[in-house]
């Protein structure tokens, strides 16, 4: 059996969220952007991409073709509405059956490779790659063990079901794609992954969309006063993303501005409730009221890319205070627009932000430390402007074109190793051995 040097057709599995969904709504976030952007870039290179995702509305067509070379298949699995990620493990059987039925209508060998995104998709990818006799590439995007090691106060730990499910997929995948060297090391230390099967592929930003532009025009469009220093949060509203840390840290600065001790400061929060944040959808509004700064905090719903670009351009600083972040696309998008970033020094944010040059990294989530970091940039506009210029240059090395190039290299490695392992019988032996060790409790 032989395979092409690079895939002709790839099946991307994205169970819980569609690449066509608006990031910031429900469970849609950076992974949506990643799947959509990499699919588009792969298609431009002549690779046909088919994306399998769960249908969330009866109005959705079974098949959508948003771009030449990209097909989205909306698979019916469970009720269209009312389910979130926590409910989806019970629907994986139905989803897998739908994927299998779609493949059964094609000629044998239709897909050359499966690339799964997030552990739920990995469970499906593992089964269909075995069935189709093709390699499995898996990107975790987030890891339960990492999230549980740095939970926000009041947040809910990821269940053991997910931890076990992730371990199974990591054991079975032919290649693992990590966003950073840090994530690669976590896969090894926390999941005993084989380092030889890990490829580090750095995510990017749409540099054609996110670029420096007129601050005045952006502020006029958003209705933001020109004399305010704007600190912006963009993301899903949930404890993991820690927007409450930003609001609490900004409160004493806003109070000082009210006393005339410094320029006016406005906090701009862009996003919608998600995950455990759905339990308290008004928590941030209540916090701002409790701190007495409601007039200085503006909330906007999730924005499409063209509008989000204007949000970044209208900002003086973008804050990414997450407790866990495998990379942090918001940090790159903001920097591509020439805006410095203050971020928590967790996960991939240490790669996304060049500390002291394009922004600041804050160790931990102590409110005082975040207040100090904000004050440093708010009170030094010249240094902030210099960081913005450096940020725009820094972001140029993170493009989706580069990400697609790296993914293709990973796909080629997967195809080569798969061909060799099938020919030698090693692949079947490797999987048999894993299952035997698992049953033995090793």
Coordinates of C-alpha atoms in Angstrom, one line a residue:
X1 CA 0.0 0.0 0.0
X2 CA 1.3 3.5 -0.9
X3 CA 0.2 7.0 -0.2
X4 CA 0.9 10.3 -2.0
X5 CA 3.8 12.5 -0.8
X6 CA 1.2 15.0 0.3
X7 CA -2.6 14.6 0.6
X8 CA -4.9 15.3 -2.3
X9 CA -8.0 15.4 -0.1
X10 CA -8.2 15.9 3.7
X11 CA -11.1 15.2 6.1
X12 CA -11.1 17.8 8.9
X13 CA -13.2 16.8 11.9
X14 CA -14.6 19.7 14.1
X15 CA -17.5 18.2 16.0
X16 CA -18.5 20.8 18.5
X17 CA -18.2 24.0 16.6
X18 CA -18.4 25.0 12.9
X19 CA -15.8 27.0 11.1
X20 CA -18.7 29.0 9.7
X21 CA -19.8 30.1 13.2
X22 CA -19.1 33.6 14.6
X23 CA -16.3 33.4 17.2
X24 CA -17.2 34.6 20.6
X25 CA -20.7 33.1 20.5
X26 CA -21.4 29.9 22.5
X27 CA -18.5 27.5 22.2
X28 CA -17.1 29.2 19.0
X29 CA -13.7 30.7 19.5
X30 CA -10.1 30.5 18.2
X31 CA -10.5 27.0 17.0
X32 CA -13.2 28.1 14.5
X33 CA -10.8 30.6 13.1
X34 CA -7.9 28.1 13.0
X35 CA -10.0 25.5 11.1
X36 CA -11.5 28.0 8.7
X37 CA -8.2 29.8 7.9
X38 CA -6.1 26.7 7.5
X39 CA -8.8 25.0 5.3
X40 CA -8.8 28.1 3.1
X41 CA -5.0 28.1 2.7
X42 CA -4.8 24.4 2.1
X43 CA -7.4 24.7 -0.7
X44 CA -5.4 27.5 -2.3
X45 CA -2.6 24.9 -2.5
X46 CA -4.8 22.6 -4.5
X47 CA -5.8 20.3 -1.6
X48 CA -9.5 19.5 -1.3
X49 CA -10.7 20.0 2.2
X50 CA -13.9 18.5 3.6
X51 CA -14.9 19.7 7.1
X52 CA -17.3 17.5 9.2
X53 CA -19.1 19.4 11.9
X54 CA -22.3 18.9 13.9
X55 CA -25.5 20.6 12.6
X56 CA -27.0 23.0 15.0
X57 CA -30.0 24.1 13.1
X58 CA -32.6 22.4 10.9
X59 CA -32.2 25.3 8.5
X60 CA -28.6 24.4 7.7
X61 CA -28.0 22.6 4.4
X62 CA -26.3 19.2 4.7
X63 CA -23.5 20.5 2.5
X64 CA -22.1 24.0 2.2
X65 CA -19.2 25.2 0.0
X66 CA -18.0 28.6 1.4
X67 CA -14.9 28.7 -0.8
X68 CA -13.5 26.9 -3.8
X69 CA -12.0 23.6 -2.6
X70 CA -13.6 23.8 0.8
X71 CA -16.8 21.7 1.7
X72 CA -18.5 21.8 5.0
X73 CA -20.7 18.8 5.9
X74 CA -23.2 19.5 8.6
X75 CA -23.9 16.1 10.3
X76 CA -27.1 15.6 12.2
X77 CA -26.2 14.1 15.6
X78 CA -28.7 14.7 18.5
X79 CA -31.0 17.7 18.9
X80 CA -30.0 20.7 16.8
X81 CA -30.1 23.1 19.7
X82 CA -29.7 23.0 23.4
X83 CA -26.5 21.1 23.5
X84 CA -23.0 22.3 24.5
X85 CA -19.6 20.6 24.6
X86 CA -20.5 18.8 27.9
X87 CA -23.4 17.0 26.3
X88 CA -21.7 15.9 23.1
X89 CA -19.8 12.8 24.2
X90 CA -23.3 11.0 24.1
X91 CA -23.6 12.1 20.4
X92 CA -20.3 10.9 19.1
X93 CA -21.7 7.5 18.0
X94 CA -24.4 9.3 15.9
X95 CA -21.9 11.8 14.5
X96 CA -19.4 9.1 13.6
X97 CA -22.1 7.2 11.8
X98 CA -23.0 10.3 9.8
X99 CA -19.3 10.8 8.8
X100 CA -19.1 7.1 7.8
X101 CA -22.3 7.4 5.6
X102 CA -20.9 10.5 3.8
X103 CA -17.6 8.6 3.1
X104 CA -19.5 5.5 1.9
X105 CA -21.0 7.5 -1.0
X106 CA -17.5 8.1 -2.4
X107 CA -15.1 5.8 -4.2
X108 CA -12.6 3.8 -2.0
X109 CA -9.6 5.8 -0.9
X110 CA -11.4 9.1 -1.3
X111 CA -9.7 10.7 1.7
X112 CA -5.9 10.5 2.1
X113 CA -5.8 11.8 5.7
X114 CA -7.9 12.8 8.7
X115 CA -7.1 15.8 10.8
X116 CA -9.2 16.1 14.0
X117 CA -9.5 19.2 16.2
X118 CA -10.2 19.0 19.9
X119 CA -10.6 15.7 21.8
X120 CA -14.2 15.1 20.8
X121 CA -13.2 15.2 17.2
X122 CA -10.2 13.1 18.0
X123 CA -12.5 10.3 19.2
X124 CA -14.3 10.4 15.8
X125 CA -11.1 10.8 13.9
X126 CA -9.5 7.8 15.6
X127 CA -12.4 5.5 14.5
X128 CA -12.8 6.7 10.9
X129 CA -9.1 6.7 10.2
X130 CA -8.9 3.1 11.3
X131 CA -12.0 2.3 9.1
X132 CA -10.6 4.1 6.1
X133 CA -7.0 3.0 6.5
X134 CA -5.5 6.5 6.5
X135 CA -3.3 8.3 9.0
X136 CA -4.8 10.5 11.8
X137 CA -3.3 13.9 12.6
X138 CA -4.7 15.5 15.8
X139 CA -4.6 19.0 17.2
X140 CA -5.9 19.2 20.8
X141 CA -6.2 23.1 20.9
X142 CA -6.7 22.8 24.7
X143 CA -5.8 20.1 27.2
X144 CA -7.8 19.1 30.2
X145 CA -4.8 18.4 32.4
X146 CA -3.4 21.9 31.7
X147 CA -6.7 23.6 32.3
X148 CA -7.3 21.7 35.5
X149 CA -3.8 22.7 36.8
X150 CA -4.7 26.4 36.5
X151 CA -8.4 26.8 37.2
X152 CA -10.0 30.2 37.6
X153 CA -11.8 30.8 40.9
X154 CA -15.3 29.4 40.7
X155 CA -14.6 27.6 37.4
X156 CA -15.4 23.9 36.9
X157 CA -12.7 21.3 36.5
X158 CA -12.7 19.3 33.2
X159 CA -14.2 15.8 33.9
X160 CA -12.2 12.6 33.9
X161 CA -14.2 11.5 30.8
X162 CA -12.3 14.2 28.9
X163 CA -8.9 13.3 30.4
X164 CA -9.3 9.7 29.4
X165 CA -10.7 10.6 26.0
X166 CA -7.7 12.9 25.3
X167 CA -5.3 10.2 26.4
X168 CA -6.8 7.7 24.0
X169 CA -6.6 10.1 21.0
X170 CA -3.0 11.1 21.9
X171 CA -2.0 7.4 22.0
X172 CA -3.7 6.6 18.7
X173 CA -2.8 9.6 16.5
X174 CA -0.1 9.2 13.9
X175 CA 1.0 12.8 14.3
X176 CA 0.2 15.3 17.1
X177 CA 0.2 19.0 16.2
X178 CA 1.1 21.4 19.1
X179 CA 0.8 25.2 18.9
X180 CA 4.0 25.8 20.7
X181 CA 7.1 24.1 22.2
X182 CA 5.4 24.6 25.6
X183 CA 2.3 22.6 24.5
X184 CA 4.5 19.9 23.0
X185 CA 6.3 19.5 26.3
X186 CA 2.9 19.3 28.1
X187 CA 1.8 16.5 25.8
X188 CA 5.0 14.6 26.7
X189 CA 5.0 15.3 30.5
X190 CA 1.2 15.1 31.1
X191 CA 0.1 12.5 28.5
X192 CA 3.3 10.5 27.9
X193 CA 3.2 11.4 24.2
X194 CA 6.0 10.2 21.9
X195 CA 8.1 13.3 21.2
X196 CA 9.0 11.9 17.7
X197 CA 5.3 12.1 16.7
X198 CA 4.8 15.8 17.7
X199 CA 5.0 18.6 15.2
X200 CA 5.0 22.2 16.4
X201 CA 2.8 24.3 14.1
X202 CA 2.4 27.9 15.1
X203 CA -1.1 29.5 14.5
X204 CA -1.4 32.8 12.7
X205 CA -3.5 35.8 11.9
X206 CA -5.2 37.0 8.7
X207 CA -2.6 39.7 8.0
X208 CA -4.7 41.0 5.0
X209 CA -7.5 41.7 7.5
X210 CA -5.7 42.7 10.6
X211 CA -3.3 45.6 10.0
X212 CA -2.7 49.2 11.3
X213 CA -5.2 51.8 10.4
X214 CA -6.8 55.0 11.4
X215 CA -7.4 55.2 15.1
X216 CA -9.7 58.2 14.7
X217 CA -11.9 56.5 12.1
X218 CA -12.2 53.4 14.2
X219 CA -13.2 55.4 17.3
X220 CA -15.7 57.4 15.3
X221 CA -17.3 54.1 14.0
X222 CA -17.5 52.7 17.5
X223 CA -18.5 55.9 19.2
X224 CA -15.5 56.0 21.5
X225 CA -14.2 59.4 22.7
X226 CA -10.8 60.5 21.3
X227 CA -9.5 61.6 24.7
X228 CA -10.0 58.2 26.4
X229 CA -7.3 55.5 26.9
X230 CA -9.1 52.3 25.8
X231 CA -8.1 48.9 27.2
X232 CA -9.9 46.1 25.3
X233 CA -10.7 42.5 26.1
X234 CA -11.8 40.2 23.2
X235 CA -13.0 36.7 23.8
X236 CA -15.6 34.4 25.2
X237 CA -17.0 35.6 28.5
X238 CA -16.1 32.8 30.9
X239 CA -13.9 32.4 34.0
X240 CA -11.1 30.7 32.0
X241 CA -10.6 33.9 29.9
X242 CA -10.5 36.1 33.1
X243 CA -12.2 39.3 31.9
X244 CA -13.1 39.9 35.5
X245 CA -9.4 40.2 36.3
X246 CA -9.1 43.1 33.8
X247 CA -12.2 44.9 35.1
X248 CA -11.0 44.6 38.7
X249 CA -7.5 45.7 37.8
X250 CA -8.8 48.7 35.9
X251 CA -11.1 49.9 38.7
X252 CA -8.5 51.9 40.8
X253 CA -7.1 53.4 37.6
X254 CA -10.6 54.5 36.5
X255 CA -11.2 55.9 40.0
X256 CA -7.9 57.9 39.8
X257 CA -9.0 59.3 36.4
X258 CA -12.4 60.3 37.9
X259 CA -10.4 62.3 40.5
X260 CA -8.5 64.0 37.7
X261 CA -5.2 62.3 38.5
X262 CA -4.7 60.8 35.1
X263 CA -6.4 60.7 31.7
X264 CA -9.8 59.0 31.2
X265 CA -9.8 55.2 30.9
X266 CA -12.4 53.0 29.2
X267 CA -12.6 49.2 29.3
X268 CA -14.1 47.7 26.2
X269 CA -15.3 44.1 26.5
X270 CA -16.1 42.3 23.3
X271 CA -17.6 38.8 23.4
X272 CA -20.5 36.7 24.6
X273 CA -21.1 34.3 27.6
X274 CA -19.7 30.8 27.0
X275 CA -19.0 27.6 29.0
X276 CA -19.4 28.0 32.7
X277 CA -19.9 31.7 32.0
X278 CA -23.4 30.9 30.9
X279 CA -24.3 30.2 34.5
X280 CA -23.8 33.9 35.3
X281 CA -24.3 35.8 32.0
X282 CA -24.4 39.2 33.8
X283 CA -21.5 38.6 36.1
X284 CA -19.2 41.2 34.4
X285 CA -21.9 43.8 34.4
X286 CA -22.6 43.2 38.0
X287 CA -18.9 43.4 38.8
X288 CA -18.5 46.7 37.1
X289 CA -21.5 48.0 39.0
X290 CA -20.2 46.7 42.3
X291 CA -16.9 48.5 41.7
X292 CA -18.6 51.7 40.7
X293 CA -17.2 51.9 37.2
X294 CA -20.2 51.0 35.1
X295 CA -20.0 54.2 33.1
X296 CA -16.4 53.4 32.1
X297 CA -17.0 49.9 30.9
X298 CA -18.6 49.2 27.5
X299 CA -19.8 45.8 26.4
X300 CA -20.1 44.8 22.7
X301 CA -21.3 41.5 21.2
X302 CA -18.9 39.3 19.2
X303 CA -17.8 41.0 16.0
X304 CA -17.0 39.7 12.5
X305 CA -13.4 40.2 11.4
X306 CA -13.9 43.5 9.5
X307 CA -15.6 45.0 12.6
X308 CA -13.1 43.4 15.0
X309 CA -10.2 45.1 13.1
X310 CA -11.8 48.4 14.0
X311 CA -12.1 47.4 17.6
X312 CA -8.4 46.7 17.7
X313 CA -7.5 49.9 15.9
X314 CA -9.7 51.9 18.3
X315 CA -7.8 50.4 21.3
X316 CA -4.7 51.7 23.1
X317 CA -4.0 48.3 24.8
X318 CA -5.5 44.8 24.4
X319 CA -5.5 42.6 27.5
X320 CA -5.4 38.8 27.4
X321 CA -5.6 37.7 31.1
X322 CA -6.5 34.0 30.5
X323 CA -5.7 31.3 33.0
X324 CA -4.9 28.9 30.2
X325 CA -4.2 29.6 26.5
X326 CA -2.7 27.2 24.1
X327 CA -1.7 30.1 21.9
X328 CA -3.9 33.2 22.0
X329 CA -5.0 34.4 18.5
X330 CA -6.4 37.6 19.9
X331 CA -2.9 38.7 21.0
X332 CA -1.5 38.2 17.4
X333 CA -4.5 39.9 15.8
X334 CA -4.2 42.9 18.1
X335 CA -0.5 43.2 17.5
X336 CA -1.0 42.9 13.7
X337 CA -3.1 46.1 14.1
X338 CA -0.2 47.8 15.9
X339 CA -1.7 47.5 19.4
X340 CA 0.5 46.4 22.4
X341 CA -0.8 43.5 24.4
X342 CA -0.8 42.9 28.2
X343 CA -1.1 39.1 28.7
X344 CA -0.9 36.5 31.3
X345 CA 2.3 34.6 31.1
X346 CA 0.6 31.2 30.4
X347 CA 0.8 28.7 27.6
X348 CA 1.5 30.1 24.2
X349 CA 1.1 33.7 25.2
X350 CA 4.8 33.8 26.0
X351 CA 5.4 33.1 22.3
X352 CA 2.6 35.4 21.0
X353 CA 3.9 38.4 23.0
X354 CA 7.5 39.6 23.0
X355 CA 7.7 40.7 26.7
X356 CA 8.9 44.3 27.1
X357 CA 9.0 44.9 23.3
X358 CA 5.5 44.3 21.9
X359 CA 3.7 44.3 25.3
X360 CA 3.9 43.0 28.8
X361 CA 3.6 39.5 30.3
X362 CA 2.1 39.3 33.8
X363 CA 3.0 36.4 36.0
X364 CA -0.2 35.2 37.7
X365 CA -3.5 36.9 38.1
X366 CA -3.0 39.0 41.2
X367 CA -5.2 42.1 40.7
X368 CA -2.4 44.5 42.0
X369 CA 0.1 43.1 39.4
X370 CA -2.4 43.7 36.6
X371 CA -3.1 47.2 37.8
X372 CA 0.6 47.9 37.9
X373 CA 1.0 46.6 34.3
X374 CA -1.9 48.6 33.0
X375 CA -0.6 51.8 34.8
X376 CA 2.8 51.3 33.2
X377 CA 1.5 51.5 29.7
X378 CA -1.4 53.9 30.3
X379 CA 1.0 56.5 31.9
X380 CA 3.7 56.1 29.2
X381 CA 2.1 56.9 25.8
X382 CA 5.5 57.2 24.0
X383 CA 6.6 53.8 25.2
X384 CA 3.2 52.4 24.3
X385 CA 3.4 53.8 20.7
X386 CA 6.9 52.2 20.3
X387 CA 5.5 48.9 21.5
X388 CA 2.7 49.2 19.0
X389 CA 5.1 49.7 16.1
X390 CA 7.2 46.7 17.3
X391 CA 4.0 44.7 17.7
X392 CA 3.0 45.2 14.1
X393 CA 6.4 44.0 12.9
X394 CA 6.4 41.0 15.3
X395 CA 3.0 39.8 14.1
X396 CA 4.2 39.5 10.5
X397 CA 6.0 36.2 11.4
X398 CA 2.6 34.7 12.4
X399 CA 0.6 34.2 9.2
X400 CA -1.9 31.5 8.2
X401 CA 0.2 30.9 5.1
X402 CA 3.1 29.9 7.3
X403 CA 0.7 27.7 9.4
X404 CA -0.5 25.9 6.3
X405 CA 3.1 25.3 5.1
X406 CA 3.9 23.7 8.5
X407 CA 0.7 21.6 8.5
X408 CA 1.6 20.3 5.0
X409 CA 4.9 19.2 6.4
X410 CA 3.2 17.4 9.2
X411 CA 0.7 15.7 6.8
X412 CA 3.6 14.5 4.7
X413 CA 5.4 13.0 7.7
X414 CA 2.1 11.3 8.7
X415 CA 1.7 9.8 5.2
X416 CA 5.3 8.6 5.1
X417 CA 5.3 7.0 8.5
X418 CA 1.9 5.5 7.9
X419 CA 3.1 3.9 4.7
X420 CA 6.2 2.5 6.4
X421 CA 4.3 1.2 9.4
X422 CA 1.6 -0.5 7.3
X423 CA 4.2 -2.1 5.2
X424 CA 6.1 -3.5 8.2
X425 CA 3.0 -4.4 10.3
X426 CA 4.3 -1.9 12.9
X427 CA 1.2 0.2 13.0
X428 CA -1.1 -2.7 13.9
X429 CA 1.4 -4.0 16.5
X430 CA 1.7 -0.5 18.0
X431 CA -2.1 -0.2 18.5
X432 CA -2.4 -3.8 19.8
X433 CA 0.3 -3.1 22.3
X434 CA -1.3 0.1 23.5
X435 CA -4.6 -1.5 24.0
X436 CA -3.0 -4.4 25.9
X437 CA -1.1 -2.0 28.2
X438 CA -4.3 0.0 28.7
X439 CA -6.2 -3.2 29.8
X440 CA -3.4 -4.0 32.1
X441 CA -3.7 -0.6 33.8
X442 CA -0.3 0.6 32.6

